[in-house]
Amino acid sequence: MNETKNISINVSSINDHPLVIEHDATLTTEHCDKSSTRLILTYLFASSIWLIVGTLIGQMAAIKLVFPDFASESWMSFGRIRPVHTNSVFWGWTSLAMIGLAYYVIPSSSNTKIYSNKIGWISFFLINISVIAGNLMLMWGISNGSQEYREFVWPVMIIFMLGIALTAYNFYQTIAHRNVKEIYISNWFIMAACIWTLTFMIISYLPFYQIGLGETIIQGYYMHMAVGMWFMSFTLGIIYFMLPKLLNRPIYSYSLGILAFWTQLLFYTMIGMHHFIFSPVPWWLQTIAIVFSIGMIIPVSASTANFAFTLKGNKRKIKYSSGLPFILTGVIFYFVASFQGSLSALRFSNLVWHFTDFTIAHSHMTMYGIVTFFLWGSIYGLVPNLTGRQPRTLWVELHFWFALTGLLIYAVALMWGGTERGLIWLNGLPFIQSVSIMIPYWLWRVIGGGLMLTAHFIFAWNLYEMIFKSKRQNP
Amino acid sequence: MKLDFTSNHKLLFGTAFLVFFILSYLIAIQPASEAKKQVKPLIESNPMTKQQLQGFQVYIGEGCAYCHTQQVRPLVMDEGFGRPSVPGDYASQKPLNWWMQTPNVLGSERIGPDLSNVGARRNNEVWNYIHLYQPRSVVPNSAMPAYHWLFEKKNDLKLNETALPVPVKFRKGYNYIIPTQKAKDLVAYILYLQQPALSNAEVINENARYKRTTVRNNFIDGINVYQSQCAACHGANGKAVESLFPSLKDSMPLSKKTIDQKMQVILNGITDAKNPIRNMPAYRQLLSDEEIAAVVNYMEKAWNQKNGRIISAEEIRTLRMQKK
């Protein structure tokens, strides 16, 4: 009797890939009751669908640069779907995944339950409705203008803002009702990200001062606040919680985290105009943006060092965890890509790289290499604890390697091609030559993007398995 | 009172909000309001007509600005696109209606060329229609989408309709390609995009704003000028695609023209109201004497060796003075 039982266990573990040791799980879930678990999982699962939609559209846009006459319907044209790609991955995938994770991080670090699940559900619907409506309008040819990440017209974006406002209220009440004296550093970042985001969105959607170049000044500000004060600040907050939890050791330095928080606020807010170097906006505004872009090295180094020292000496744990390799990759990209961003702000760098695909490579190294990898790491770290089922190790590894290889191909191709392009312009060669030379690099981008897209399907499948097949195994 | 950020959430998040708001005011709201107040439209500029405004709406809705900037930087490499943009160029940008915001035209990427002055460079409306309908029919290496949904495709023509001379192989089996109202509006907007000249006061104001890095390129290569300015109509190798526009290589009518006549055409362009496909920009506003001399010498050397005379920049300068 005993022997047959042993055999059956062995058989099932062979199916689950015998070469790799099962991943560990250390997170406590005492602050998540059944209904808030459902809320978190809904956010995360919806986000994975937005990720697939967003990348499918992005891949389509990438193909169109190489084959401009491919799928040439009006609602599929490059100019209309480019913003659909960015808005889907921004407001759909990243935002929903972040908020979903925060519904775990905030109550756990505050030692209390979430203030209201109901508010969580309402904001979930508001955010999704606005992203669906906004995307459909863009495909229909209705756009605010080509101001990046601000393409949704205000009647649509106000729904999104309402969702964020409710989320912020919910988080604030949870933190206010905490059962620990101190507010953990994660909650500094997450709560502040919500407040900052509401502020900059309202500032950027108010029309009064946005006439002529006033609009451009607000656009530079908005574009960078979206990435820096919403996505970056929010995910940093999540990682300040998830990284120590997954390693089961405290964060290396609490003070470094606080330094990172205040410098993020002081420096990041000022750098928006570095997207308009050499443009007709006042020269002093551009100079301020450059100076503070260099200043960004301080918060970036502070958090990188903090994460790196927390990770130090934990090779074994990283190896046996599904989430930590993603977070480690995110930390590396956080340092490299942010440093690259600071240097790209210099006037000298703008001579070569401004207006080229180099910028696109940079934005993917940050929004994908940093933010998306951080989110994946946190999701793989958290979800098994909520559902009691680990993802299949092999499939997590496939996800990781497809995503990383794809990103590297994507980024290297565009940086190389962008540099060549910039040099062609600097040398005064005909413009069309700078289009023709990009074709091979744009093709490499399609290949890299294809690998990334594959990774996203695998991720969604892994998530599906963790959530919906939870009854197969006990926690 | 002790500032205890770690355990006082009201203080912490109140401070975070306040600092952020003050910084945002200083870096965004205040400069934006200032820009709105100080900047007036240029003296020489014209407001958009209703049709041009509708065309601008098409431009925004189709997302043209993702690939085409409208900001010429004060850099040598941007010279081909026009004079450096000034704040006054954008002074009249405002929301198109109550549920939209002021659209952004400056852009952040240049997959295609800058369009600040495209109406002067590409002033032929027939070329613009054909190029919008299928960019690759005139510029083989173009990566631009074909905006065929802005055109009617049909096999029978009504009385007052004029079909575009789109090459047969790009017509997708239809006999006639006709621009819709949207295409007409869009082309009207594209032709509107011509940089107004700066008045003296405006030039002085500009020079005070920053140190210009604009220095004319010493070494001008005729083939580069040709490829940037002429190839879109006359073909990259002097052979116009499908003979829509005159070929410069092995062309009978052109071989009868003297080099002086050709220089006159380049300087002053062609304006033909009855037959708009013949329209050609006047390059006196677009190119320097050196550039015109270089491109003439290039074309003569490449496709018409009979003349054998090298044109100097001085010669162009004299011609430019002579006659408008």
PDB file of C-alpha atoms in Angstrom, chain A residues 91-275:
ATOM      1  CA  TRP A  91      -3.056  51.710 -17.878  1.00  0.00           C
ATOM      2  CA  GLY A  92      -4.144  48.126 -18.477  1.00  0.00           C
ATOM      3  CA  TRP A  93      -1.317  45.733 -17.680  1.00  0.00           C
ATOM      4  CA  THR A  94       1.070  47.675 -15.446  1.00  0.00           C
ATOM      5  CA  SER A  95      -1.463  49.709 -13.490  1.00  0.00           C
ATOM      6  CA  LEU A  96      -3.788  46.792 -12.760  1.00  0.00           C
ATOM      7  CA  ALA A  97      -0.928  44.480 -11.800  1.00  0.00           C
ATOM      8  CA  MET A  98       0.554  47.096  -9.473  1.00  0.00           C
ATOM      9  CA  ILE A  99      -2.725  47.845  -7.771  1.00  0.00           C
ATOM     10  CA  GLY A 100      -3.505  44.137  -7.453  1.00  0.00           C
ATOM     11  CA  LEU A 101      -0.183  43.523  -5.723  1.00  0.00           C
ATOM     12  CA  ALA A 102      -0.651  46.564  -3.496  1.00  0.00           C
ATOM     13  CA  TYR A 103      -3.876  45.025  -2.222  1.00  0.00           C
ATOM     14  CA  TYR A 104      -1.593  42.411  -0.692  1.00  0.00           C
ATOM     15  CA  VAL A 105       1.385  44.590   0.254  1.00  0.00           C
ATOM     16  CA  ILE A 106      -0.482  47.365   2.032  1.00  0.00           C
ATOM     17  CA  PRO A 107      -2.630  45.278   4.416  1.00  0.00           C
ATOM     18  CA  SER A 108       0.245  42.873   5.138  1.00  0.00           C
ATOM     19  CA  SER A 109       2.730  45.604   5.973  1.00  0.00           C
ATOM     20  CA  SER A 110       0.079  47.478   7.987  1.00  0.00           C
ATOM     21  CA  ASN A 111      -0.911  44.350   9.880  1.00  0.00           C
ATOM     22  CA  THR A 112      -4.572  44.858   9.128  1.00  0.00           C
ATOM     23  CA  LYS A 113      -7.242  43.948   6.598  1.00  0.00           C
ATOM     24  CA  ILE A 114      -7.937  46.000   3.517  1.00  0.00           C
ATOM     25  CA  TYR A 115     -10.288  48.880   4.275  1.00  0.00           C
ATOM     26  CA  SER A 116     -12.897  47.979   1.670  1.00  0.00           C
ATOM     27  CA  ASN A 117     -12.998  45.217  -0.910  1.00  0.00           C
ATOM     28  CA  LYS A 118     -15.980  46.853  -2.507  1.00  0.00           C
ATOM     29  CA  ILE A 119     -14.039  50.001  -3.397  1.00  0.00           C
ATOM     30  CA  GLY A 120     -11.406  47.738  -4.904  1.00  0.00           C
ATOM     31  CA  TRP A 121     -14.002  46.184  -7.181  1.00  0.00           C
ATOM     32  CA  ILE A 122     -15.480  49.507  -8.222  1.00  0.00           C
ATOM     33  CA  SER A 123     -12.092  50.928  -9.164  1.00  0.00           C
ATOM     34  CA  PHE A 124     -11.277  47.696 -11.003  1.00  0.00           C
ATOM     35  CA  PHE A 125     -14.294  48.203 -13.242  1.00  0.00           C
ATOM     36  CA  LEU A 126     -13.670  51.916 -13.700  1.00  0.00           C
ATOM     37  CA  ILE A 127     -10.078  51.388 -14.809  1.00  0.00           C
ATOM     38  CA  ASN A 128     -10.992  48.607 -17.222  1.00  0.00           C
ATOM     39  CA  ILE A 129     -13.905  50.515 -18.713  1.00  0.00           C
ATOM     40  CA  SER A 130     -11.761  53.570 -19.342  1.00  0.00           C
ATOM     41  CA  VAL A 131      -8.964  51.590 -21.000  1.00  0.00           C
ATOM     42  CA  ILE A 132     -11.402  49.670 -23.208  1.00  0.00           C
ATOM     43  CA  ALA A 133     -13.294  52.815 -24.202  1.00  0.00           C
ATOM     44  CA  GLY A 134     -10.128  54.837 -24.771  1.00  0.00           C
ATOM     45  CA  ASN A 135      -8.559  52.149 -26.955  1.00  0.00           C
ATOM     46  CA  LEU A 136     -11.668  51.703 -29.069  1.00  0.00           C
ATOM     47  CA  MET A 137     -11.820  55.451 -29.631  1.00  0.00           C
ATOM     48  CA  LEU A 138      -8.179  55.551 -30.670  1.00  0.00           C
ATOM     49  CA  MET A 139      -8.767  52.785 -33.209  1.00  0.00           C
ATOM     50  CA  TRP A 140     -11.766  54.759 -34.406  1.00  0.00           C
ATOM     51  CA  GLY A 141      -9.511  57.744 -35.020  1.00  0.00           C
ATOM     52  CA  ILE A 142     -10.491  59.812 -31.984  1.00  0.00           C
ATOM     53  CA  SER A 143      -7.436  60.983 -30.127  1.00  0.00           C
ATOM     54  CA  ASN A 144      -6.554  63.840 -27.852  1.00  0.00           C
ATOM     55  CA  GLY A 145      -3.517  64.437 -30.007  1.00  0.00           C
ATOM     56  CA  SER A 146      -0.258  62.590 -30.236  1.00  0.00           C
ATOM     57  CA  GLN A 147       0.810  63.531 -26.711  1.00  0.00           C
ATOM     58  CA  GLU A 148       2.225  60.304 -25.381  1.00  0.00           C
ATOM     59  CA  TYR A 149       0.145  58.467 -22.744  1.00  0.00           C
ATOM     60  CA  ARG A 150      -2.342  61.332 -22.789  1.00  0.00           C
ATOM     61  CA  GLU A 151      -4.203  60.232 -25.912  1.00  0.00           C
ATOM     62  CA  PHE A 152      -7.424  59.341 -24.127  1.00  0.00           C
ATOM     63  CA  VAL A 153      -9.789  62.317 -24.176  1.00  0.00           C
ATOM     64  CA  TRP A 154     -10.683  63.664 -20.747  1.00  0.00           C
ATOM     65  CA  PRO A 155     -14.224  62.202 -20.555  1.00  0.00           C
ATOM     66  CA  VAL A 156     -12.507  58.783 -20.746  1.00  0.00           C
ATOM     67  CA  MET A 157      -9.505  59.588 -18.604  1.00  0.00           C
ATOM     68  CA  ILE A 158     -11.688  61.011 -15.847  1.00  0.00           C
ATOM     69  CA  ILE A 159     -13.090  57.503 -15.343  1.00  0.00           C
ATOM     70  CA  PHE A 160      -9.550  56.229 -14.931  1.00  0.00           C
ATOM     71  CA  MET A 161      -8.707  59.017 -12.500  1.00  0.00           C
ATOM     72  CA  LEU A 162     -11.801  58.184 -10.499  1.00  0.00           C
ATOM     73  CA  GLY A 163     -10.567  54.596 -10.280  1.00  0.00           C
ATOM     74  CA  ILE A 164      -7.184  55.789  -9.023  1.00  0.00           C
ATOM     75  CA  ALA A 165      -8.843  58.196  -6.579  1.00  0.00           C
ATOM     76  CA  LEU A 166     -10.932  55.394  -5.066  1.00  0.00           C
ATOM     77  CA  THR A 167      -7.862  53.158  -4.913  1.00  0.00           C
ATOM     78  CA  ALA A 168      -5.922  55.915  -3.188  1.00  0.00           C
ATOM     79  CA  TYR A 169      -8.724  56.430  -0.661  1.00  0.00           C
ATOM     80  CA  ASN A 170      -8.852  52.706   0.030  1.00  0.00           C
ATOM     81  CA  PHE A 171      -5.098  52.474   0.542  1.00  0.00           C
ATOM     82  CA  TYR A 172      -5.032  55.584   2.705  1.00  0.00           C
ATOM     83  CA  GLN A 173      -7.746  54.277   4.999  1.00  0.00           C
ATOM     84  CA  THR A 174      -5.981  50.941   5.288  1.00  0.00           C
ATOM     85  CA  ILE A 175      -2.724  52.644   6.231  1.00  0.00           C
ATOM     86  CA  ALA A 176      -4.555  54.951   8.646  1.00  0.00           C
ATOM     87  CA  HIS A 177      -6.044  51.883  10.374  1.00  0.00           C
ATOM     88  CA  ARG A 178      -2.730  50.050  10.596  1.00  0.00           C
ATOM     89  CA  ASN A 179      -1.870  47.949  13.623  1.00  0.00           C
ATOM     90  CA  VAL A 180       1.809  48.827  13.629  1.00  0.00           C
ATOM     91  CA  LYS A 181       3.282  52.096  14.745  1.00  0.00           C
ATOM     92  CA  GLU A 182       5.478  52.840  11.767  1.00  0.00           C
ATOM     93  CA  ILE A 183       4.445  53.144   8.163  1.00  0.00           C
ATOM     94  CA  TYR A 184       6.596  50.702   6.248  1.00  0.00           C
ATOM     95  CA  ILE A 185       8.662  52.260   3.425  1.00  0.00           C
ATOM     96  CA  SER A 186       6.660  50.349   0.778  1.00  0.00           C
ATOM     97  CA  ASN A 187       3.579  52.245   1.775  1.00  0.00           C
ATOM     98  CA  TRP A 188       5.430  55.535   1.487  1.00  0.00           C
ATOM     99  CA  PHE A 189       6.120  54.810  -2.136  1.00  0.00           C
ATOM    100  CA  ILE A 190       2.765  53.245  -3.025  1.00  0.00           C
ATOM    101  CA  MET A 191       0.538  55.757  -1.276  1.00  0.00           C
ATOM    102  CA  ALA A 192       2.590  58.704  -2.508  1.00  0.00           C
ATOM    103  CA  ALA A 193       2.500  57.299  -6.057  1.00  0.00           C
ATOM    104  CA  CYS A 194      -1.310  57.377  -5.929  1.00  0.00           C
ATOM    105  CA  ILE A 195      -1.371  60.956  -4.587  1.00  0.00           C
ATOM    106  CA  TRP A 196       1.230  62.193  -7.064  1.00  0.00           C
ATOM    107  CA  THR A 197      -0.545  60.519  -9.945  1.00  0.00           C
ATOM    108  CA  LEU A 198      -3.879  62.107  -9.178  1.00  0.00           C
ATOM    109  CA  THR A 199      -2.144  65.461  -8.859  1.00  0.00           C
ATOM    110  CA  PHE A 200      -0.195  65.335 -12.105  1.00  0.00           C
ATOM    111  CA  MET A 201      -3.123  63.914 -14.045  1.00  0.00           C
ATOM    112  CA  ILE A 202      -5.412  66.713 -12.941  1.00  0.00           C
ATOM    113  CA  ILE A 203      -2.708  69.303 -13.663  1.00  0.00           C
ATOM    114  CA  SER A 204      -2.145  67.825 -17.110  1.00  0.00           C
ATOM    115  CA  TYR A 205      -5.779  67.559 -18.082  1.00  0.00           C
ATOM    116  CA  LEU A 206      -6.763  71.086 -17.004  1.00  0.00           C
ATOM    117  CA  PRO A 207      -6.837  73.177 -20.183  1.00  0.00           C
ATOM    118  CA  PHE A 208      -6.295  76.744 -18.914  1.00  0.00           C
ATOM    119  CA  TYR A 209      -2.544  77.084 -19.374  1.00  0.00           C
ATOM    120  CA  GLN A 210      -2.194  74.620 -22.242  1.00  0.00           C
ATOM    121  CA  ILE A 211      -2.259  76.968 -25.200  1.00  0.00           C
ATOM    122  CA  GLY A 212       0.618  76.941 -27.663  1.00  0.00           C
ATOM    123  CA  LEU A 213       3.929  75.905 -26.123  1.00  0.00           C
ATOM    124  CA  GLY A 214       2.239  75.768 -22.714  1.00  0.00           C
ATOM    125  CA  GLU A 215       0.848  72.436 -23.847  1.00  0.00           C
ATOM    126  CA  THR A 216       4.330  71.172 -24.703  1.00  0.00           C
ATOM    127  CA  ILE A 217       5.679  72.118 -21.297  1.00  0.00           C
ATOM    128  CA  ILE A 218       2.824  70.223 -19.635  1.00  0.00           C
ATOM    129  CA  GLN A 219       3.339  67.297 -21.999  1.00  0.00           C
ATOM    130  CA  GLY A 220       6.996  66.893 -21.044  1.00  0.00           C
ATOM    131  CA  TYR A 221       5.976  67.041 -17.398  1.00  0.00           C
ATOM    132  CA  TYR A 222       3.073  64.612 -17.774  1.00  0.00           C
ATOM    133  CA  MET A 223       4.968  62.046 -19.813  1.00  0.00           C
ATOM    134  CA  HIS A 224       7.688  61.748 -17.255  1.00  0.00           C
ATOM    135  CA  MET A 225       5.497  61.935 -14.203  1.00  0.00           C
ATOM    136  CA  ALA A 226       3.527  58.980 -15.588  1.00  0.00           C
ATOM    137  CA  VAL A 227       6.595  56.772 -15.781  1.00  0.00           C
ATOM    138  CA  GLY A 228       8.421  58.143 -12.766  1.00  0.00           C
ATOM    139  CA  MET A 229       5.817  59.037 -10.185  1.00  0.00           C
ATOM    140  CA  TRP A 230       3.254  56.368 -11.011  1.00  0.00           C
ATOM    141  CA  PHE A 231       4.938  53.243 -12.396  1.00  0.00           C
ATOM    142  CA  MET A 232       8.441  53.582 -10.976  1.00  0.00           C
ATOM    143  CA  SER A 233       7.491  54.830  -7.508  1.00  0.00           C
ATOM    144  CA  PHE A 234       4.690  52.315  -7.170  1.00  0.00           C
ATOM    145  CA  THR A 235       6.757  49.287  -8.216  1.00  0.00           C
ATOM    146  CA  LEU A 236       9.663  50.369  -6.031  1.00  0.00           C
ATOM    147  CA  GLY A 237       7.210  50.297  -3.142  1.00  0.00           C
ATOM    148  CA  ILE A 238       6.134  46.776  -4.044  1.00  0.00           C
ATOM    149  CA  ILE A 239       9.737  45.587  -4.306  1.00  0.00           C
ATOM    150  CA  TYR A 240      10.681  47.143  -0.952  1.00  0.00           C
ATOM    151  CA  PHE A 241       8.161  44.694   0.485  1.00  0.00           C
ATOM    152  CA  MET A 242       8.381  41.653  -1.790  1.00  0.00           C
ATOM    153  CA  LEU A 243      12.163  41.397  -1.972  1.00  0.00           C
ATOM    154  CA  PRO A 244      12.822  41.057   1.765  1.00  0.00           C
ATOM    155  CA  LYS A 245       9.748  38.834   2.155  1.00  0.00           C
ATOM    156  CA  LEU A 246      10.798  36.417  -0.556  1.00  0.00           C
ATOM    157  CA  LEU A 247      14.329  36.276   0.871  1.00  0.00           C
ATOM    158  CA  ASN A 248      12.944  36.022   4.370  1.00  0.00           C
ATOM    159  CA  ARG A 249      15.326  38.629   5.716  1.00  0.00           C
ATOM    160  CA  PRO A 250      14.974  42.369   6.474  1.00  0.00           C
ATOM    161  CA  ILE A 251      15.733  45.077   3.938  1.00  0.00           C
ATOM    162  CA  TYR A 252      19.411  46.068   4.058  1.00  0.00           C
ATOM    163  CA  SER A 253      18.840  49.685   5.035  1.00  0.00           C
ATOM    164  CA  TYR A 254      15.636  51.447   5.923  1.00  0.00           C
ATOM    165  CA  SER A 255      17.354  54.849   5.737  1.00  0.00           C
ATOM    166  CA  LEU A 256      18.545  54.277   2.187  1.00  0.00           C
ATOM    167  CA  GLY A 257      14.911  53.614   1.292  1.00  0.00           C
ATOM    168  CA  ILE A 258      13.886  56.917   2.861  1.00  0.00           C
ATOM    169  CA  LEU A 259      16.686  58.734   1.056  1.00  0.00           C
ATOM    170  CA  ALA A 260      15.489  57.179  -2.198  1.00  0.00           C
ATOM    171  CA  PHE A 261      11.935  58.292  -1.467  1.00  0.00           C
ATOM    172  CA  TRP A 262      12.694  61.969  -0.861  1.00  0.00           C
ATOM    173  CA  THR A 263      15.218  62.265  -3.672  1.00  0.00           C
ATOM    174  CA  GLN A 264      12.795  60.547  -6.045  1.00  0.00           C
ATOM    175  CA  LEU A 265      10.295  63.258  -5.176  1.00  0.00           C
ATOM    176  CA  LEU A 266      12.738  66.156  -5.410  1.00  0.00           C
ATOM    177  CA  PHE A 267      14.568  65.121  -8.574  1.00  0.00           C
ATOM    178  CA  TYR A 268      12.125  63.137 -10.648  1.00  0.00           C
ATOM    179  CA  THR A 269       9.492  65.864 -10.604  1.00  0.00           C
ATOM    180  CA  MET A 270      11.833  68.250 -12.394  1.00  0.00           C
ATOM    181  CA  ILE A 271      13.072  66.226 -15.365  1.00  0.00           C
ATOM    182  CA  GLY A 272      10.139  66.187 -17.771  1.00  0.00           C
ATOM    183  CA  MET A 273      11.495  68.729 -20.226  1.00  0.00           C
ATOM    184  CA  HIS A 274      14.417  66.495 -21.160  1.00  0.00           C
ATOM    185  CA  HIS A 275      12.138  65.110 -23.884  1.00  0.00           C
TER     186      HIS A 275
END
